[in-house]
Amino acid sequence: MNQRPNNSLSLSDNDSFYSPSDDFAQQARVSSMTQYRQMHEMSLQKPELFWGAEARELHWFTPWNQLLNWESPHAQWFTEAKTNLAFNCLDRHLEAGLGEKAAILWEGEPGDTRAISYKELHQEVCKLANVLQSSGIGAESRVIIYMPMIPEATVAMLACARIGAVHSVVFGGFSADSIRDRIEDSGAELVITADTGWRRGKTVPLKENVDKAISSNSQIKKVIVYQRTNTPVSMQAGRDTWWHDEMASAPGQHEAAKLDAEHPLFILYTSGSTGKPKGILHTTAGYMVGTYTTCKYVFDLRKDDVYWCTADVGWITGHSYITYGPLLNGVTQVMYEGAPNYPDFSRFWSIVETYKVSIFYTAPTAIRAFIKAGDEFIKDHDLSSLRLLGTVGEPINPAAWHWYYETIGNSRCPIVDTWWQTETGAIMIAPLPGATPIRPGTATQPFFGIDAAVLDENGNPCPPGVAGKLVIQKPWPSMLRTIYGDDDRYRDTYWSDYPGKYTTGDGAIMDEHGNISIVGRLDDVLNVSGHRLGTAEIESALVAHPLVAEAAVIGAPHELKGEAIVCFVTLKAAESQSPSLSSELREHVGQSIGAIAKPDQIYFTSGLPKTRSGKIMRRLLKELVNTGEITGNLSTIEDPHVLEELKATVLGVSS
Ligand code: PRX
């Protein structure tokens, strides 16, 4: 039964590869590396065969006449086809007689529960689709969804997809300013939110944040408010309506729109290397086929699985592996509203036990928090239903991997370390659990149809073991189509390093077996608890504070979060520095972006190291914080004296 460490594949370093157990492999969809290699080769050589076969498992109102129309860097997949994602997530299963199957087993943070069948979910989605249409929302109208982790978030996304409206989900932890930016950039007309949501026993003021975001903005015509906690909120007559009132009179039948394959599906904002988040645009058919196929193979789904992805629908993982991938596959999934440590660190394990979760997908940052909390929160829970574990969002350090494998998986569940991005829409590099030998901390092999390479500055493949830039050399169905409203930025950011190839922004190393390990971001993007934050975004929030003249933000290793946010700040007037200024600036950043962006450390300094052309030399700050020294090339620095002060500040004084 146990996974057997397979040292014959071990490289020169210490960590061995773990091959799938015979039991697991025998029942898996892909059960050997030979099979994986044949299928991978075929998927690259004959994409029509591979993607065509996968796509035909789904429903199409009109079939495609060409798999791919590629005019770099713009792709159209499944050209001329007509389909509907919500139809494929719901109606298709009803037609197959699966209406009574549980789609969502939901648990609220206070302990309330709901089981929602595919039939019930379909009914709710149809009703909301009718509500949206009668509110004047049509194909391509943009809708902001700012919701807690409740089934209605999924209903809202699917209702948009059903009528062809473009959803833009804003993570419930983001601030009013972040909502406002996203409303303005997307040109949204309607917001779906809740009175408040639960988080660690407290309520999160969702409706209040929406009110602040749209107070000076008339483009939002309607706000639909779900009553989650019954907290009183202000309702503006003529603009705000209650979800339950709207749904009470809405018909439960709705004919899904027959949408073009390239019909826009959603915009999801993510951080880049400038101050302004990028609106990543995904479209219908390619995203549908990509999430369906990756979910099926990477999680090796079976009919009776109980699948649980612990992400939030506000991030891409929640889009692809809570809302779309699992529902396209007709699986039963668990959805949990609250914090992993509420009321204590046993919450996740009691959920696994109660619902008999068989596939569990989470982030390394959560795993590290559980390790720190101690194994006593786990030992009383029966985790024997688990058969497969997954991770996403950041590299998993070997110590966390081993704990996850042994303590949660009881040394019998494969771990799929899945590498992908908001932009890629679906998993790109990951083991196939019945086939791929796994090495802790390594995302391993590219998925079918994915042509991944690690290149040097000249575009040549790096030799095995040498780090370079991770690129994808061919288009894939679930790829982003553009940055909403900024196609030039799309070309510059992703397609300008090597002609015709997609630059991921990540560094990676490939070994002689083709296994890929992710080294981390190469641009000014931090990965804090598996979430992307641009250093420029935090810097612009800091300099918007009236006392701040300049700011430089860097990442430093953090035991739990992966990366910590470290800020260097110069003030307009040195005398304005007060003992409370650090916490004031932390709050200020929290207000302008969201709590996840609050700095961990703020150093005040009279100057920042700059080049003669005035560019802040963040690499020196990074080196100083990470090693306590500055040894790098200093020839371009304008004023070397600032370094002495910085050293004294970082090594001696803490903010
Ligand atoms: O740096 C990589 C890291 O997360 C980035 C993408 O972030 P985001 O668009 O927010 O999507 C996160 C969830 C898919 C990547 O550029 N990353 C993601 N997964 C992994 C990872 N780094 C290492 N290993 C992973 N499995």
XYZ file of C-alpha atoms and ligand atoms in Angstrom:
681
model
C 0.000 0.000 0.000
C 2.711 2.430 1.019
C 4.411 4.705 -1.451
C 7.842 3.207 -1.804
C 10.880 5.460 -1.809
C 12.573 4.657 -5.097
C 16.201 5.431 -4.713
C 17.131 4.173 -8.141
C 15.870 7.461 -9.566
C 17.560 9.564 -6.956
C 19.833 12.371 -8.116
C 23.118 13.319 -6.537
C 21.426 15.261 -3.711
C 19.873 13.627 -0.700
C 16.163 13.601 -1.342
C 14.852 10.453 -2.972
C 12.059 10.134 -5.483
C 8.805 8.558 -4.393
C 7.110 6.360 -6.956
C 3.377 5.702 -6.856
C 2.386 2.525 -5.075
C 1.260 -0.361 -7.292
C -2.248 -0.075 -5.867
C -2.520 3.579 -6.712
C -0.958 3.168 -10.140
C -3.200 0.266 -11.145
C -6.367 2.261 -10.603
C -5.062 5.541 -11.986
C -5.981 7.163 -15.283
C -2.305 7.333 -16.201
C -0.394 4.537 -14.554
C 3.178 4.653 -15.819
C 5.782 7.093 -17.044
C 5.767 5.281 -20.370
C 2.082 6.043 -20.751
C 2.626 9.649 -19.622
C 5.478 10.138 -22.116
C 3.462 8.677 -25.009
C 0.473 10.839 -24.205
C 2.610 13.945 -23.673
C 4.431 13.423 -26.949
C 1.132 12.872 -28.765
C -0.424 15.951 -27.143
C 2.402 18.121 -28.474
C 2.685 16.526 -31.916
C -1.035 16.095 -32.543
C -2.857 18.582 -30.314
C -6.089 18.069 -32.313
C -6.113 14.446 -31.235
C -5.386 15.038 -27.577
C -7.460 18.179 -26.938
C -10.129 17.066 -29.393
C -10.734 13.851 -27.460
C -10.854 15.680 -24.130
C -13.126 18.417 -25.462
C -15.562 15.886 -26.925
C -16.309 14.668 -23.410
C -17.996 18.051 -22.890
C -21.091 19.552 -24.511
C -20.878 21.788 -27.586
C -23.888 23.456 -29.201
C -21.786 23.836 -32.344
C -18.518 21.943 -32.859
C -15.218 23.705 -33.615
C -13.794 23.765 -37.091
C -10.193 24.471 -36.095
C -8.498 23.588 -32.837
C -6.158 26.557 -32.734
C -5.681 29.759 -34.626
C -2.340 31.153 -33.414
C -1.120 34.565 -34.432
C 1.487 35.124 -31.796
C 0.803 36.304 -29.136
C -2.933 35.883 -29.728
C -4.612 32.515 -29.652
C -8.102 31.409 -30.538
C -8.980 27.885 -29.489
C -11.896 25.807 -30.779
C -12.744 28.385 -33.433
C -16.370 28.756 -34.523
C -17.544 26.493 -31.697
C -20.420 27.413 -29.422
C -20.659 26.187 -25.858
C -21.513 27.245 -22.314
C -19.443 26.624 -19.226
C -22.328 26.678 -16.747
C -24.252 24.224 -18.937
C -21.240 21.925 -18.870
C -20.871 22.275 -15.088
C -24.561 21.602 -14.377
C -27.076 20.712 -17.118
C -24.743 18.083 -18.577
C -24.732 16.206 -15.269
C -28.491 16.547 -14.870
C -28.938 15.048 -18.328
C -26.652 12.180 -17.275
C -28.898 11.441 -14.276
C -26.574 12.901 -11.643
C -28.975 15.604 -10.440
C -29.245 14.172 -6.928
C -25.481 13.887 -6.471
C -24.018 16.364 -3.957
C -22.156 19.131 -5.747
C -21.167 21.146 -2.685
C -20.903 20.033 0.942
C -20.514 23.367 2.608
C -19.483 24.215 6.137
C -19.721 27.742 7.504
C -17.210 29.015 9.988
C -19.697 28.996 12.895
C -20.460 25.330 12.097
C -23.649 25.641 10.029
C -23.755 23.197 7.123
C -25.471 22.788 3.760
C -25.469 19.991 1.193
C -26.341 21.195 -2.303
C -27.067 18.742 -5.095
C -26.260 19.378 -8.744
C -29.992 19.839 -9.331
C -30.280 22.451 -6.586
C -27.171 24.260 -7.747
C -28.566 24.319 -11.272
C -31.812 25.787 -10.005
C -30.040 28.564 -8.075
C -27.809 29.401 -11.031
C -30.806 29.549 -13.369
C -32.644 31.866 -10.994
C -29.715 34.215 -10.615
C -29.107 34.179 -14.368
C -32.700 35.390 -14.764
C -32.195 38.030 -12.064
C -29.064 39.327 -13.783
C -30.731 39.467 -17.171
C -33.747 41.279 -15.820
C -31.325 43.736 -14.189
C -30.012 44.650 -17.631
C -26.866 42.509 -17.475
C -26.119 40.974 -20.831
C -23.349 39.225 -22.702
C -20.028 40.909 -21.944
C -21.416 43.140 -19.153
C -18.929 43.074 -16.293
C -20.024 41.960 -12.823
C -17.941 42.287 -9.649
C -18.324 39.441 -7.140
C -17.116 40.291 -3.617
C -18.325 37.441 -1.467
C -17.436 35.209 1.458
C -16.666 31.540 0.801
C -20.301 30.514 0.527
C -22.026 28.518 -2.233
C -23.590 31.744 -3.507
C -20.130 32.866 -4.670
C -20.079 29.843 -6.977
C -23.707 30.451 -7.974
C -22.806 34.038 -8.902
C -19.857 32.990 -11.060
C -21.849 30.306 -12.857
C -24.832 32.624 -13.408
C -22.520 35.100 -15.139
C -20.993 32.324 -17.227
C -24.479 31.097 -18.139
C -25.541 34.406 -19.688
C -22.116 35.394 -21.015
C -21.510 38.203 -18.515
C -17.861 38.601 -17.505
C -17.224 38.109 -13.808
C -14.440 39.681 -11.871
C -14.170 38.181 -8.422
C -12.477 40.388 -5.840
C -10.961 38.507 -2.905
C -13.002 39.223 0.252
C -9.826 40.333 2.070
C -9.205 43.199 -0.339
C -9.977 46.770 0.677
C -12.523 49.282 -0.633
C -9.763 50.978 -2.678
C -8.923 47.691 -4.371
C -12.590 47.105 -5.222
C -12.845 50.641 -6.634
C -9.776 50.142 -8.869
C -11.183 46.886 -10.207
C -14.631 48.353 -10.835
C -13.100 51.236 -12.731
C -10.681 49.163 -14.769
C -13.239 46.534 -15.701
C -16.105 48.960 -16.314
C -18.399 46.824 -14.149
C -22.087 47.694 -13.839
C -23.241 45.421 -11.048
C -21.797 44.126 -7.773
C -22.785 40.934 -5.978
C -21.786 40.925 -2.327
C -22.945 39.902 1.159
C -23.811 41.863 4.291
C -20.672 40.547 5.993
C -18.728 37.313 6.053
C -17.222 35.272 8.886
C -13.483 35.209 9.475
C -11.941 33.948 12.701
C -15.135 34.556 14.626
C -15.437 38.166 13.499
C -17.471 39.659 10.692
C -15.795 41.110 7.604
C -17.625 44.262 6.439
C -18.157 43.337 2.812
C -21.170 45.543 2.022
C -19.604 48.484 3.850
C -16.447 48.128 1.742
C -18.540 48.040 -1.416
C -20.363 51.202 -0.290
C -17.040 52.968 0.229
C -15.754 51.767 -3.126
C -18.721 53.052 -5.093
C -19.607 56.154 -3.083
C -18.179 58.489 -5.712
C -18.922 56.270 -8.658
C -22.118 56.145 -10.605
C -21.215 53.386 -13.045
C -22.549 50.714 -10.667
C -26.266 50.477 -11.297
C -27.112 47.718 -8.894
C -25.731 45.937 -5.827
C -27.208 42.541 -4.936
C -26.608 41.683 -1.274
C -26.726 38.159 0.142
C -27.690 38.010 3.806
C -25.000 35.833 5.358
C -24.737 36.991 8.960
C -27.815 39.239 9.302
C -25.563 42.111 10.342
C -27.437 45.362 9.667
C -26.054 47.194 6.635
C -27.191 50.329 4.868
C -29.155 49.721 1.676
C -29.362 52.519 -0.862
C -32.848 52.709 -2.341
C -32.922 52.238 -6.076
C -29.450 50.670 -6.142
C -29.175 47.952 -3.494
C -31.392 44.880 -3.397
C -31.446 41.704 -1.306
C -30.446 38.448 -2.957
C -33.361 36.581 -1.285
C -35.919 39.110 -2.561
C -34.590 38.910 -6.105
C -34.393 35.111 -6.083
C -37.865 34.619 -4.547
C -39.605 35.730 -7.708
C -37.068 34.531 -10.295
C -37.970 31.557 -12.517
C -35.901 28.395 -11.972
C -35.597 27.651 -15.683
C -33.089 29.351 -17.882
C -31.743 28.509 -21.297
C -27.950 28.744 -21.286
C -26.556 31.194 -23.851
C -24.811 29.588 -26.808
C -21.536 31.431 -26.535
C -18.620 31.691 -28.916
C -15.582 29.691 -27.887
C -13.632 32.905 -27.375
C -16.406 34.704 -25.511
C -14.790 36.457 -22.489
C -15.415 34.510 -19.288
C -13.694 36.416 -16.509
C -11.186 39.062 -15.592
C -9.077 38.302 -12.546
C -6.710 40.966 -11.277
C -3.235 39.933 -10.242
C -0.114 41.785 -9.196
C 2.649 42.543 -11.622
C 5.830 44.542 -11.477
C 4.102 47.928 -11.732
C 1.788 49.599 -9.234
C -1.365 48.716 -11.160
C -2.734 45.152 -10.965
C -3.263 43.454 -14.310
C -6.721 42.311 -15.391
C -6.014 38.809 -16.698
C -8.650 37.902 -19.273
C -9.749 34.297 -19.758
C -12.229 33.102 -22.355
C -14.790 30.332 -22.500
C -13.886 27.151 -24.362
C -10.116 26.909 -23.895
C -10.390 27.624 -20.182
C -13.197 25.083 -19.888
C -11.259 22.305 -21.596
C -8.061 23.171 -19.716
C -9.581 23.143 -16.237
C -11.673 20.053 -16.976
C -8.733 18.040 -18.261
C -6.147 19.073 -15.670
C -8.562 18.501 -12.788
C -9.407 15.050 -14.091
C -5.830 13.833 -14.593
C -3.833 15.652 -11.919
C -6.306 14.774 -9.161
C -7.002 11.467 -10.865
C -10.704 11.965 -10.177
C -13.043 9.067 -9.590
C -16.832 9.071 -9.367
C -16.956 8.658 -5.605
C -14.226 11.132 -4.660
C -14.869 13.844 -2.109
C -12.632 16.646 -3.217
C -11.595 19.654 -1.132
C -9.592 22.622 -2.338
C -9.012 25.037 0.546
C -8.430 28.121 -1.628
C -10.713 31.154 -1.788
C -12.763 31.833 -4.923
C -11.112 35.266 -4.990
C -7.914 33.704 -6.353
C -7.315 31.755 -9.547
C -7.098 28.479 -7.605
C -10.661 29.039 -6.422
C -11.815 29.789 -9.964
C -10.201 26.796 -11.634
C -10.237 24.190 -8.867
C -13.324 25.075 -6.816
C -15.823 26.498 -9.252
C -14.989 25.225 -12.698
C -12.690 22.154 -12.742
C -14.500 20.041 -10.109
C -18.012 20.928 -11.301
C -17.086 20.219 -14.923
C -16.001 16.796 -13.679
C -19.214 16.230 -11.720
C -17.360 15.630 -8.479
C -18.646 16.159 -4.918
C -16.642 18.884 -3.243
C -16.299 20.345 0.201
C -16.357 24.112 0.586
C -15.387 25.773 3.863
C -16.055 29.370 4.710
C -13.579 30.298 7.374
C -10.060 30.295 8.738
C -8.020 27.089 9.078
C -7.368 27.817 12.750
C -10.897 28.637 13.855
C -11.772 27.785 16.561
C -8.400 26.000 16.581
C -5.952 24.237 14.286
C -7.976 21.011 14.244
C -10.699 22.540 12.012
C -9.400 21.256 8.680
C -8.865 17.750 10.021
C -12.299 17.574 11.556
C -13.715 18.575 8.143
C -11.662 15.874 6.408
C -12.972 13.326 8.903
C -16.627 14.461 8.814
C -16.971 14.575 5.037
C -14.533 11.718 4.331
C -12.465 13.885 2.046
C -10.418 11.794 -0.380
C -8.533 14.533 -2.266
C -7.136 17.483 -0.348
C -5.519 20.468 -2.096
C -3.946 23.274 -0.070
C -1.059 25.746 0.113
C 2.403 25.220 1.633
C 1.895 28.267 3.847
C -1.061 26.515 5.521
C 1.001 23.355 5.950
C 3.771 25.305 7.686
C 1.219 26.890 10.024
C -0.109 23.430 10.946
C 3.389 22.144 11.636
C 4.021 25.078 13.943
C 0.711 24.581 15.755
C 1.682 21.004 16.650
C 0.480 17.500 15.854
C -1.908 17.364 18.807
C -4.532 19.025 16.597
C -4.380 16.111 14.188
C -3.956 12.987 16.256
C -7.611 12.594 17.269
C -8.876 12.764 13.702
C -9.384 9.900 11.318
C -7.755 10.939 8.050
C -7.912 7.495 6.459
C -10.343 8.695 3.737
C -7.528 10.694 2.110
C -5.966 9.129 -0.964
C -4.315 12.094 -2.693
C -2.801 15.373 -1.495
C -1.923 18.490 -3.452
C -0.114 21.796 -3.040
C -0.170 25.048 -4.957
C 1.026 28.626 -4.863
C 4.682 28.439 -3.918
C 7.490 25.947 -3.697
C 6.990 23.493 -0.843
C 10.080 23.170 1.318
C 11.161 19.555 1.871
C 10.503 19.692 5.642
C 6.889 20.750 5.047
C 6.572 18.130 2.297
C 7.717 15.327 4.578
C 5.352 16.395 7.355
C 2.440 16.604 4.906
C 3.302 13.209 3.437
C 3.799 11.443 6.749
C 1.458 13.158 9.212
C -1.477 13.971 6.949
C -1.041 11.334 4.254
C 0.179 8.575 6.588
C 2.941 7.874 4.032
C 0.417 6.440 1.573
C -0.937 9.403 -0.405
C 0.923 10.843 -3.380
C 1.409 14.607 -3.249
C 0.843 16.569 -6.444
C 2.864 19.803 -6.326
C 1.081 21.857 -8.961
C 2.798 24.791 -10.632
C 0.697 27.290 -12.516
C -0.400 30.921 -12.529
C -3.410 33.221 -12.808
C -2.302 33.693 -16.397
C -2.062 30.014 -17.268
C -5.634 29.350 -16.075
C -4.910 25.724 -15.307
C -2.187 23.489 -13.886
C 0.891 23.433 -16.145
C 3.540 21.392 -14.334
C 2.610 18.668 -11.870
C 3.039 14.964 -11.254
C 0.370 12.582 -12.479
C -0.163 10.712 -9.240
C -0.306 7.195 -10.692
C 2.718 7.679 -12.895
C 5.251 10.307 -11.927
C 8.013 9.667 -9.397
C 7.822 12.582 -6.987
C 10.669 14.459 -5.388
C 9.803 16.767 -2.480
C 9.720 20.389 -3.604
C 9.683 19.574 -7.318
C 6.680 20.272 -9.542
C 8.067 17.526 -11.856
C 6.660 17.144 -15.397
C 4.685 19.358 -17.794
C 1.028 18.493 -18.236
C -0.262 17.206 -21.589
C -0.041 19.843 -24.297
C 2.412 21.943 -22.289
C 5.805 22.548 -23.861
C 7.848 23.890 -20.935
C 11.538 24.808 -21.128
C 14.175 26.460 -18.980
C 16.125 28.944 -21.111
C 19.187 31.133 -20.640
C 19.348 34.828 -21.575
C 20.073 33.933 -25.218
C 17.118 31.620 -25.507
C 19.150 28.401 -25.340
C 18.015 25.549 -23.083
C 19.917 25.529 -19.788
C 21.837 22.325 -19.126
C 20.323 20.024 -16.474
C 20.722 21.451 -12.996
C 21.333 25.037 -14.170
C 18.744 27.700 -13.337
C 17.149 29.805 -16.054
C 13.860 31.356 -17.090
C 10.816 29.126 -17.198
C 9.010 29.568 -20.519
C 6.133 27.845 -22.291
C 6.971 27.356 -25.940
C 3.559 26.664 -27.419
C 0.086 28.103 -26.795
C -2.261 26.059 -24.584
C -6.065 26.166 -24.334
C -6.481 27.872 -20.934
C -3.871 30.558 -21.533
C -4.762 34.174 -20.821
C -5.869 35.997 -23.950
C -4.743 39.495 -23.007
C -4.540 41.990 -20.155
C -7.945 43.595 -20.132
C -7.723 46.994 -21.826
C -3.936 46.846 -22.220
C -2.779 44.557 -24.986
C 0.600 46.328 -25.186
C 1.304 45.405 -21.592
C 0.281 41.829 -22.443
C 2.845 41.685 -25.255
C 5.574 43.369 -23.212
C 5.095 41.350 -20.053
C 4.728 37.867 -21.453
C 5.944 37.694 -25.021
C 8.890 40.039 -25.423
C 11.734 37.940 -23.945
C 11.732 35.244 -26.628
C 9.606 35.599 -29.795
C 6.540 33.345 -29.777
C 7.251 31.998 -26.292
C 5.433 32.807 -23.067
C 7.632 34.091 -20.228
C 6.321 32.962 -16.874
C 8.359 35.365 -14.718
C 9.620 32.384 -12.700
C 13.103 30.941 -12.496
C 13.403 27.153 -12.661
C 15.816 24.244 -12.890
C 15.274 21.135 -15.003
C 17.029 17.865 -14.187
C 18.155 15.213 -16.652
C 14.786 13.432 -16.398
C 12.912 16.604 -17.378
C 11.691 17.283 -13.817
C 11.202 20.978 -13.178
C 11.816 22.680 -9.821
C 10.604 26.234 -9.396
C 13.166 28.600 -7.921
C 10.891 31.644 -7.495
C 9.916 34.908 -9.151
C 12.465 36.727 -11.261
C 10.536 40.001 -11.286
C 9.489 42.429 -8.550
C 6.659 40.242 -7.391
C 6.532 38.799 -3.879
C 4.885 35.536 -2.929
C 3.372 36.075 0.500
C 1.484 33.046 1.828
C 1.097 31.855 -1.748
C -0.376 35.186 -2.874
C 1.196 37.475 -5.387
C 1.937 41.048 -4.410
C 3.882 43.534 -6.507
C 6.565 45.462 -4.630
C 5.540 48.508 -6.703
C 1.947 48.168 -5.529
C 2.993 48.304 -1.869
C 5.441 51.128 -2.592
C 2.749 53.231 -4.217
C 0.449 52.619 -1.255
C 3.228 53.775 1.099
C 4.085 56.939 -0.827
C 0.402 57.853 -0.894
C 0.708 58.414 2.880
C 1.145 62.147 3.541
C 4.331 61.744 5.631
C 6.161 59.401 3.245
C 8.595 60.691 0.631
C 9.934 57.446 -0.833
C 9.634 53.742 -0.269
C 11.363 50.569 -1.405
C 9.852 47.155 -0.762
C 11.627 43.821 -0.851
C 10.876 40.239 0.148
C 12.721 38.342 2.865
C 12.374 34.642 3.736
C 9.630 33.992 6.303
C 9.133 30.770 8.215
C 5.357 30.636 7.711
C 4.486 32.982 4.876
C 7.285 32.012 2.511
C 8.143 35.651 1.996
C 7.799 38.600 4.367
C 7.222 42.178 3.224
C 10.108 44.438 4.259
C 9.879 48.174 3.581
C 12.425 50.961 3.587
C 10.796 54.331 3.998
C 12.106 57.879 3.844
C 9.943 60.594 5.338
C 9.254 64.057 3.972
C 10.315 65.458 7.358
C 12.495 63.283 9.581
C 10.946 64.794 12.708
C 7.557 63.335 11.781
C 8.819 59.870 12.749
C 6.999 58.753 15.865
C 6.861 55.429 17.716
C 3.423 54.759 16.269
C 4.282 55.551 12.661
C 5.192 51.963 11.767
C 1.796 50.656 12.807
C 0.089 53.627 11.157
C 1.808 52.793 7.868
C 0.938 49.121 8.217
C -2.722 50.032 8.653
C -2.497 52.464 5.775
C -1.212 49.753 3.408
C -3.914 47.407 4.731
C -6.533 50.033 3.924
C -5.273 50.672 0.425
C -4.674 47.077 -0.691
C -5.878 44.617 1.932
C -4.639 42.961 5.111
C -2.409 40.489 3.229
C -0.245 43.403 2.042
C 0.526 44.780 5.515
C 4.319 45.084 5.877
C 6.089 42.783 8.318
C 8.944 45.202 8.919
C 9.415 48.895 8.230
C 12.844 50.543 8.383
C 13.027 54.325 8.396
C 16.046 55.778 6.653
C 17.172 59.200 5.468
C 18.035 57.897 1.995
C 17.718 54.909 -0.321
C 20.511 53.445 -2.439
C 20.016 54.648 -6.020
C 21.764 54.490 -9.342
C 22.931 57.763 -10.886
C 19.815 57.709 -13.023
C 17.707 57.582 -9.841
C 16.604 53.929 -9.850
C 16.299 52.387 -6.391
C 18.776 49.502 -6.046
C 16.492 46.997 -4.354
C 18.963 44.160 -4.821
C 21.303 45.850 -2.307
C 18.499 46.180 0.219
C 17.597 42.558 -0.327
C 21.159 41.419 0.178
C 21.477 43.505 3.334
C 18.284 42.137 4.863
C 18.966 38.556 3.853
C 22.684 38.327 4.659
C 23.473 41.315 6.863
C 26.042 42.466 4.313
C 26.323 44.296 1.027
C 28.913 42.765 -1.249
C 27.345 43.280 -4.700
C 28.567 45.622 -7.391
C 28.455 49.140 -5.958
C 29.996 50.993 -8.899
C 26.686 52.449 -10.074
C 25.498 53.735 -6.713
C 25.078 57.489 -6.524
C 25.773 58.022 -2.843
C 27.570 55.117 -1.109
C 27.172 56.833 2.276
C 23.526 55.818 2.556
C 24.698 52.229 2.861
C 26.330 52.847 6.225
C 23.132 54.243 7.662
C 21.116 51.381 6.179
C 23.466 48.798 7.662
C 23.197 50.406 11.070
C 19.413 50.541 10.752
C 18.928 46.960 9.652
C 21.543 45.365 11.874
C 21.030 47.541 14.910
C 17.656 49.146 15.169
C 14.351 47.607 14.411
C 11.343 49.705 13.626
O 5.940 31.981 -8.631
C 4.986 31.002 -8.973
C 4.149 30.657 -7.754
O 2.986 31.478 -7.832
C 3.040 32.281 -9.013
C 1.655 32.441 -9.568
O 0.862 33.115 -8.640
P -0.699 33.270 -8.890
O -0.925 33.804 -10.256
O -1.235 34.054 -7.760
O -1.247 31.822 -8.855
C -1.061 31.051 -7.714
C -1.872 29.781 -7.813
C -1.763 29.053 -9.080
C 3.961 31.560 -9.937
O 4.505 32.416 -10.913
N 3.733 29.249 -7.745
C 2.509 28.758 -7.998
N 2.489 27.418 -7.825
C 3.737 27.050 -7.470
C 4.534 28.220 -7.429
N 5.853 28.168 -7.141
C 6.389 26.954 -6.876
N 5.686 25.808 -6.901
C 4.367 25.796 -7.178
N 3.693 24.655 -7.158
